[in-house]
Amino acid sequence: MTTIETDKVVVRFAGDSGDGMQLLGDRFTHQTAAFGNDLATLPDYPAEIRAPQGTVHGVSSFQVHFADTDIHTPGDAPDVLVAFNPAALKANIGDLRAGAVVICDPDEFTRRNLAKAGYPTDPLEDGSLDHLTVHRVAMGAITLGAVAPIGLGRKDALRSRNMFALGLLSWMYGRPTAGIEEALQAKFKKKPQVAEANVLAFRAGWNYGETTELFATTYRVAPAALPAGEYRQVSGNAALALGILAAGWVAEMKVVLGTYPITPASDILHELARHKNFDLLTIQAEDEIAAIGAALGASFGGALGVTTTSGPGIALKSETIALAVMTELPLLIVDVQRGGPSTGLPTKTEQADLLQARFGRHGESPVPIVAPRSPSDCFDAAVEAARIAVTYRTPVLLLSDGALANGSEPWLLPDVAALAPIDPGFATGPNATDGSGDYWPYLRDRETLARSWAIPGTPGLQHRIGGLEKADRTGAISYDPQNHEVMVRTRQAKIDGIAVADLDVDDPDASRLLVLGWGSTYGPIRAAVRRLRSQGHTVAQAHLRHLCPFPANLDAVLASYDRVVVPEMNLGQLALLLRAREKTDIISHTKVTGQPFKADELEGVLLEQMEGVPA
Amino acid sequence: MTTIETDKVVVRFAGDSGDGMQLLGDRFTHQTAAFGNDLATLPDYPAEIRAPQGTVHGVSSFQVHFADTDIHTPGDAPDVLVAFNPAALKANIGDLRAGAVVICDPDEFTRRNLAKAGYPTDPLEDGSLDHLTVHRVAMGAITLGAVAPIGLGRKDALRSRNMFALGLLSWMYGRPTAGIEEALQAKFKKKPQVAEANVLAFRAGWNYGETTELFATTYRVAPAALPAGEYRQVSGNAALALGILAAGWVAEMKVVLGTYPITPASDILHELARHKNFDLLTIQAEDEIAAIGAALGASFGGALGVTTTSGPGIALKSETIALAVMTELPLLIVDVQRGGPSTGLPTKTEQADLLQARFGRHGESPVPIVAPRSPSDCFDAAVEAARIAVTYRTPVLLLSDGALANGSEPWLLPDVAALAPIDPGFATGPNATDGSGDYWPYLRDRETLARSWAIPGTPGLQHRIGGLEKADRTGAISYDPQNHEVMVRTRQAKIDGIAVADLDVDDPDASRLLVLGWGSTYGPIRAAVRRLRSQGHTVAQAHLRHLCPFPANLDAVLASYDRVVVPEMNLGQLALLLRAREKTDIISHTKVTGQPFKADELEGVLLEQMEGVPA
Amino acid sequence: MTVVDIEMPSGGRSGTALVPRDPNPQKAADYRSDQEVRWCPGCGDYVILSTVQAMLPELGLRRENIVFVSGIGCSSRFPYYLDTYGMHSIHGRAPAIATGLAVARPDLSVWVITGDGDALSIGGNHLIHALRRNVNLKILLFNNRVYGLTKGQYSPTSDKGMVTKSSPAGSPDAPFNPVSLALGAEATFVARAMDSDREGLTEVLREAAEHRGTALVEIYQNCPIFNAGAFDTLKDPEQALHRLIRLRAGEEVELGPVGDDGRATQVVVRDRRGSLAVMARSDANPGTILVHDPDDEDPSTAFALSRLSTQDLSTTVTGVFRSVSRPAYDDDVRDQAALARAARPPSIADVIAGPETWNVPERSEA
Amino acid sequence: MTVVDIEMPSGGRSGTALVPRDPNPQKAADYRSDQEVRWCPGCGDYVILSTVQAMLPELGLRRENIVFVSGIGCSSRFPYYLDTYGMHSIHGRAPAIATGLAVARPDLSVWVITGDGDALSIGGNHLIHALRRNVNLKILLFNNRVYGLTKGQYSPTSDKGMVTKSSPAGSPDAPFNPVSLALGAEATFVARAMDSDREGLTEVLREAAEHRGTALVEIYQNCPIFNAGAFDTLKDPEQALHRLIRLRAGEEVELGPVGDDGRATQVVVRDRRGSLAVMARSDANPGTILVHDPDDEDPSTAFALSRLSTQDLSTTVTGVFRSVSRPAYDDDVRDQAALARAARPPSIADVIAGPETWNVPERSEA
Ligand SMILES: Cc1ncc(C[n+]2csc(CCOP(=O)(O)OP(=O)(O)O)c2C)c(N)n1
Ligand SMILES: Cc1ncc(C[n+]2csc(CCOP(=O)(O)OP(=O)(O)O)c2C)c(N)n1
Ligand code: SF4
Ligand code: SF4
Ligand SMILES: [Mg+2]
Ligand SMILES: [Mg+2]
């Protein structure tokens, strides 16, 4: 038995939707995190609830990338694939690096299963896997044997196969086993037999590795040099939900989430619905329009109104977003982008809602846009978006995406007490500057241009707002042409003037080439940049958190590079906005497959773009 | 009595919403058109149905600009204002050119009416009108006298005051009176007493001019040198409706309009609803989403589905537009833009939906955009939009606006028989290229990239389409990453490849400065350019009909000028799109008052921009 | 499926139970805002406005704790004219917006003002969902059977065959009966009144305010401009006598002139097939005369009463059709939160930490 | 207001009267598309699919003249599996899309497939408007009382208190009764069936197809994944006996085991307050036993029957609640056009010229 030290590993588990891949991935992730590696994950599952068993469409998978340094992507090409049936093998084989390890259960490679997967011949026999290291492990049979004492039916017993795989992989990579049994017991609290079976299968997997001689090697990936502190594993949707909760907490405002379920945003609702012990209420509305309406109504009442959805929902909410622009009420609108247009690829990721976020409303209705860059960053981005919404009395669009939403990574727990305060600054008395003693809801703060905000229940400040154009300061209905001109420009100026942090450029070597991204492309871009630098290339990297308004130094940054490469999972939406501003050579690199970039692929793109750039 | 020859006159009628200003303007327009002047009109009315009588909010007005040459705007500053009450005077006085003629009824200038209009002192007495030529005409009293024989009540009798004014102005400008009495009789067919009163009042007005010595001058504006042919007066909404009708006629397709009333688009429905003797059906749906849904359903059935609305309605329709993009069905979507955001200024004009039209959908969902430049051009633009929709199987956005919709102008009647044919080219048999004998709804035309279109009822071609991503060619549901990439790019390529006419540049003097507009700004831009040229300046003009895709020569045109001025009634939406393409110096000149540009103001802007441009 | 009992003790209270009271007496004028009222002369909206302004002081609530939310339409201008908080929102969405407000703020009395187009055309879904959920909202639906603001197209309550600009050959749509629709949507409180019947309207508004949950009040409203005289037959006292039924809890459902016995001469009875019908009292078997019971848990009789009201107004039922107690949605949502809070005091640090954390120690190296 | 009579002779026909017939006999297999069916094992959608595939040949229509339009949800995948024309549209909008299609194409038989979320949550407005207008559509509402496709949130037909991911403390929403809602929305045809009751479902589908106008069929559908066993009590023959009522036109409304007299032992009677109640036949006054009359113009009794069906399924009424004839919207719209055409043949040149034109002569000068 040898133990090989390695710096990073990418493992992928794949099986039928019913095979428990997501649980398996989740547990492996936790163990890995507990061990101290940095990691990133990528779950992938079909749009159908239970696609037909044994078919390629029905394959669900979970990929974990872990390393001894900080990493930013779920990894390009798996080093290990555990395939629970022929379809899972077929669906994933193309992604493996040459020489990768494949573990599969030969008993699953029956004629019937091969046919369902669309294999004319058995890949375990026909030599098509020769470039890989294939281990045949009768996971089903061994699991059945291991859990036999419990007396479950065959079908139920087989369900524990995933834990067998967990045990085996844990052994291979020296993952800690502490806590795993407790976690399983907790997870299946209501079904003690199942819990027991899972534990037995897990142990069987570990022991299988330990005792058979099939596996000659174990691997060691040393803990990463992460900043010290308390960590948890967090998905983007969970972090986003927690960010909303924290924003309410910091602002001391009630949070009201009005939402309608939609993939991949629903989990934000699911998470928040569990935290009603906070000053938080959730409303599952009849549709997206009602959902944002309820959120806006709550905001009118002085709460932090929040609505969560994906692209199709944003389309439906557009009219109400414009009402929020006109009424100048805080509102947090979360778009977890997915593949489009229309129903598109609902379980896949994309960044193609940027221009919708920016322009998808009638009239001049500017809305700030904030985008997180990683799963855990969804927390900070949500707090930041809420801060802007409340401070500037404006709807804010928070653009997450499917990859962030379902991806997860270790997260150094933030200290909520240290978050900058958010102050709604509700009006408490008349404010008219003409000595009338009236209350003017559209009198503005000189600095932020935020309007005054009095909430119902405040004596003497009764007033009416609405969607018709308002008179400057008093907020009364106004059809006056000059007033409209003033108000349109003022609303724009308010958004343009939002204080956002300057764009941070990471450019240790004074490069002439900048790679500029936004949102979930951060991970692969970062990884690609690292690889290039480690090869001695110079390349600068910057990542936009604020897509509207852009950071004040953006133009200067762009102007200071000869070439700016902008990778996006769309047809070049940020690139269009940048080109409209600066004369720098903007190279748009796009991909619209519903899947994140690979570090590999970006590395290639950047290398290519370096040519011709003066050093 | 003298008769002064003049080349153009701008007349404005203003009164309470209930005073019949729109009818008055309409009749005056018809007479003027019949006389052979070129003309343009601008109706303006309050958002309330009947705003409080006698107040400035309640003022309704109608402006007619007529001339002996072709003109393009309703005129900047009226030469004549007929004000039916103090509020009408107050609301309009600021727009008059110095020395303009004001006609008003002194009996209306009561203490009460002055107060309602917010006049502290009587403007007829306090000298504030000294810079104008004011005629006091007791229009009410004379009308009452004139119609007394009919025996109407006072209130009803007074309603004919507008026709008194028509008579008076007709006399002043030598308008033909033939046909006017018939027109009034026809209009009030069901109320013969009212018809009679109107006729008597009209005659009284004419006679008043002829017999009193109050008016020392009449004016003559010679007929314009318009191309020979049969003309009618047409508003933008009417022309648009007729364009839809003509498109259906030419394509030999049933037209199904699914719509929901909204200002300023409702009149398109009203017009089309009157033409159900054509192969046309109208559905007044429960909301905008249902309206576009019904239109799309009809398109699926092989009809030309059309939906009409304004900005807020487009916002609501976005999700369904994306479905039309995915299903690649023809659909004509009309946005008659109004002041925004939100409910905004519903009866005013604006061009602020361009970027919504371009980007207001989730995912990459490109949609062609066509914009008319004048009321009568709405006809051609509608036919063109329908042609693109059917030929390329795509939703098309037609961007009109409030100024076009309600403005009107003489229109040389088109010859529908001469219109280029529109061919839906329905599939009639299997088309699979793999010899299977199957029908592939997403097999494309090589040239247009339009997909094959088989409609229900076609034997053997049964198939299903929908919002999920489709497999290239077969149209089956596909979650395949590479296929998505192909389809996203193909949909974009289809739109990018639409054959649109090159941008026509009017540049007789090889100028270095180009003024480039789109939509209803054509009139004022044209007028400004003319004035400048007549002063010896050189300036080039071009106007975009196609906002997506842009004409193929656009970049070249832009590049060939040193400076391009882009006037828009928004905050620079076209300018943003242009800047994203070309490095030419794009000067965005914007105005967002809910009112069209004035030729005057654009003349000034262009003069300013000429400075520093190499000659 | 797990179903838990979420009924809480908060039901059964008044609609304004949690709204602070004004210690001072109020008058109608206190509810007049500084905005000029801008409806057409003769518009029924004026009298509804003054009736509401006269009724509000009776509630004894702090003005600042009253909110009127409206959609778009002539009627939806209503909030501007009331000196309370208000929002003139967008077309059809007022019930949704008001739902969020009512959920967030139990200390407010929330009213929705809407029209037949706003509520029943574009806003139909939000209306029926508010009713089903029983959010503590008072929804006043101004039914003039036409789109006023957009200048006279037919609406979902217009007569079939009505000629308008958008239906020159007559509307092809069969109209809704708003009371039937509301009852089908699980409404707990449904009433109808006429703009011109100040007394009847006031009474119904008062009861609506008291009701905890969604109260829908349909108000027949005259639009002299685009649907003049639509309700004239009900305003003519002579005709109204034979057409108009005023429901009163616990009383027989009757109409027509008062006979010699001091009672109305016509009554409503249930026929064998279950339909309600008007007949002469003298012909009716006394045992079959309908006695109005708005508290009936079963909405079937209220529904039958709604069908007695025909589109052509040959019979029109006004008053409170149904008024039953069911937990209000907003109370339930808040109670769930209160229970959660009681069971588990919020700790932001705990929730951020989640179920599983680990510690990365300070690195000794480097 | 002008009201014109737009009733046309086209009413009273069959729902498929204008659809071309297939001269050849068809079989269920002809309606199977080449797409692999992708629902979860045990999903009720399978048996509904096979029932529909078996029923369609009976209609004798050309397959190419049948269209299935759906929204989004597990159920909305249905059209893919039928070898007809079809559109899998967007969430909630199928009735609106189908309306446009039905109006444009009288020669098609148009079916809508929808779920409880699709039809009653986001799509509620389009549903009630289709019903009110009486568009010639057959709407099959698969009610599994949960959002299947989005993995198990509560829906507008879920039990109040249902624990789901989005309602860990129980759903705070009171559910709709889809049959009541439809009746409140002026539906002309409303029926209910169970996925597992092939015979009952077939019968109801057949009648729906025949109906000219909107036919709403609610189908209780089992979702073993997210709402397992929701309808189990109705599937257990023993329990169903005491719970399940099958409506049959002209027959007494009854349930329970067959007694010695060969008749069911329980019957439905109308009580004095107008509610319907189940009682032992032996206790019932024979004159009060409800005889089912789906043709009753007045929907009140159908509504009362809908209330007899409770959310907890202690009594469940299936079959056709209501089936009355009223002009179909699409027929009326087309008839208006046909009348207009007959009165005034279309001339594009005339219409473009409009009422007033003038001539500008060829200029002599220049
Ligand atoms: C999204 C949207 N669609 C359409 C309109 C145009 N619109 C304004 S009010 C209205 C209907 C008004 O009818 P109703 O609700 O009956 O109110 P009324 O004016 O009769 O009081 C319509 C169609 C709009 N403002 N917004
Ligand atoms: C506009 C929009 N909102 C939300 C969704 C997400 N979504 C898809 S199906 C569905 C509900 C499905 O429930 P139901 O109609 O009952 O169908 P089932 O899956 O239970 O058959 C939701 C919320 C969507 N696809 N589009
Ligand atoms: S149009 Fe009708 S409803 Fe609107 S304000 Fe005028 S009278 Fe009232
Ligand atoms: S989730 Fe439920 S409804 Fe959807 S396919 Fe599975 S079993 Fe059927
Ligand atoms: Mg109305
Ligand atoms: Mg469902």
XYZ file of N, CA and C and ligand atoms in Angstrom, chain B residues 49-50, chain C residues 38-45 74-75 144 146-149 221-227, ligand 3:
80
model
N -60.036 61.438 -17.337
C -61.077 61.445 -18.358
C -61.651 62.853 -18.461
N -62.102 63.355 -17.364
C -62.575 64.729 -17.315
C -61.930 65.330 -16.081
N -60.643 64.795 -8.936
C -60.650 64.961 -10.384
C -61.433 63.897 -11.140
N -62.642 63.635 -10.713
C -63.470 62.749 -11.533
C -64.424 63.587 -12.372
N -65.079 62.955 -13.332
C -66.039 63.687 -14.152
C -67.220 64.114 -13.286
N -67.852 65.181 -13.694
C -69.067 65.581 -12.994
C -70.086 64.433 -13.040
N -70.697 64.169 -11.905
C -71.721 63.133 -11.878
C -71.192 61.735 -11.661
N -69.884 61.596 -11.580
C -69.303 60.270 -11.383
C -69.690 59.736 -10.006
N -70.089 58.479 -9.977
C -70.472 57.858 -8.711
C -69.345 57.809 -7.699
N -68.115 57.958 -8.157
C -66.979 57.892 -7.239
C -67.050 58.990 -6.175
N -60.108 54.939 -12.994
C -60.655 56.168 -12.404
C -60.808 55.973 -10.903
N -61.436 54.871 -10.544
C -61.692 54.572 -9.141
C -60.402 54.520 -8.330
N -68.471 49.833 -12.310
C -69.258 50.657 -13.243
C -69.457 49.924 -14.563
N -67.517 49.026 -16.844
C -66.826 49.566 -18.024
C -65.420 49.977 -17.601
N -64.522 50.075 -18.567
C -63.212 50.663 -18.295
C -63.365 52.160 -18.435
N -63.350 52.869 -17.330
C -63.511 54.310 -17.398
C -62.241 55.000 -17.879
N -61.142 54.756 -17.178
C -59.936 55.541 -17.427
C -59.433 55.431 -18.862
N -71.417 51.414 -9.333
C -70.989 52.808 -9.434
C -71.315 53.353 -10.804
N -71.916 54.489 -10.793
C -72.366 55.084 -12.031
C -71.212 55.777 -12.762
N -71.060 55.482 -14.046
C -70.114 56.213 -14.890
C -70.932 56.929 -15.949
N -71.238 58.185 -15.695
C -72.108 58.896 -16.631
C -71.482 59.102 -18.001
N -70.178 58.943 -18.085
C -69.528 59.214 -19.364
C -69.545 58.004 -20.293
N -69.208 56.846 -19.761
C -69.065 55.694 -20.650
C -70.099 54.594 -20.448
N -70.873 54.705 -19.392
C -71.902 53.684 -19.190
C -73.067 54.326 -18.449
S -64.963 58.166 -16.882
Fe -66.682 57.399 -15.658
S -65.753 56.372 -13.905
Fe -64.179 57.668 -14.826
S -64.276 59.599 -13.663
Fe -65.552 59.828 -15.500
S -67.594 59.247 -14.809
Fe -66.180 58.476 -13.285
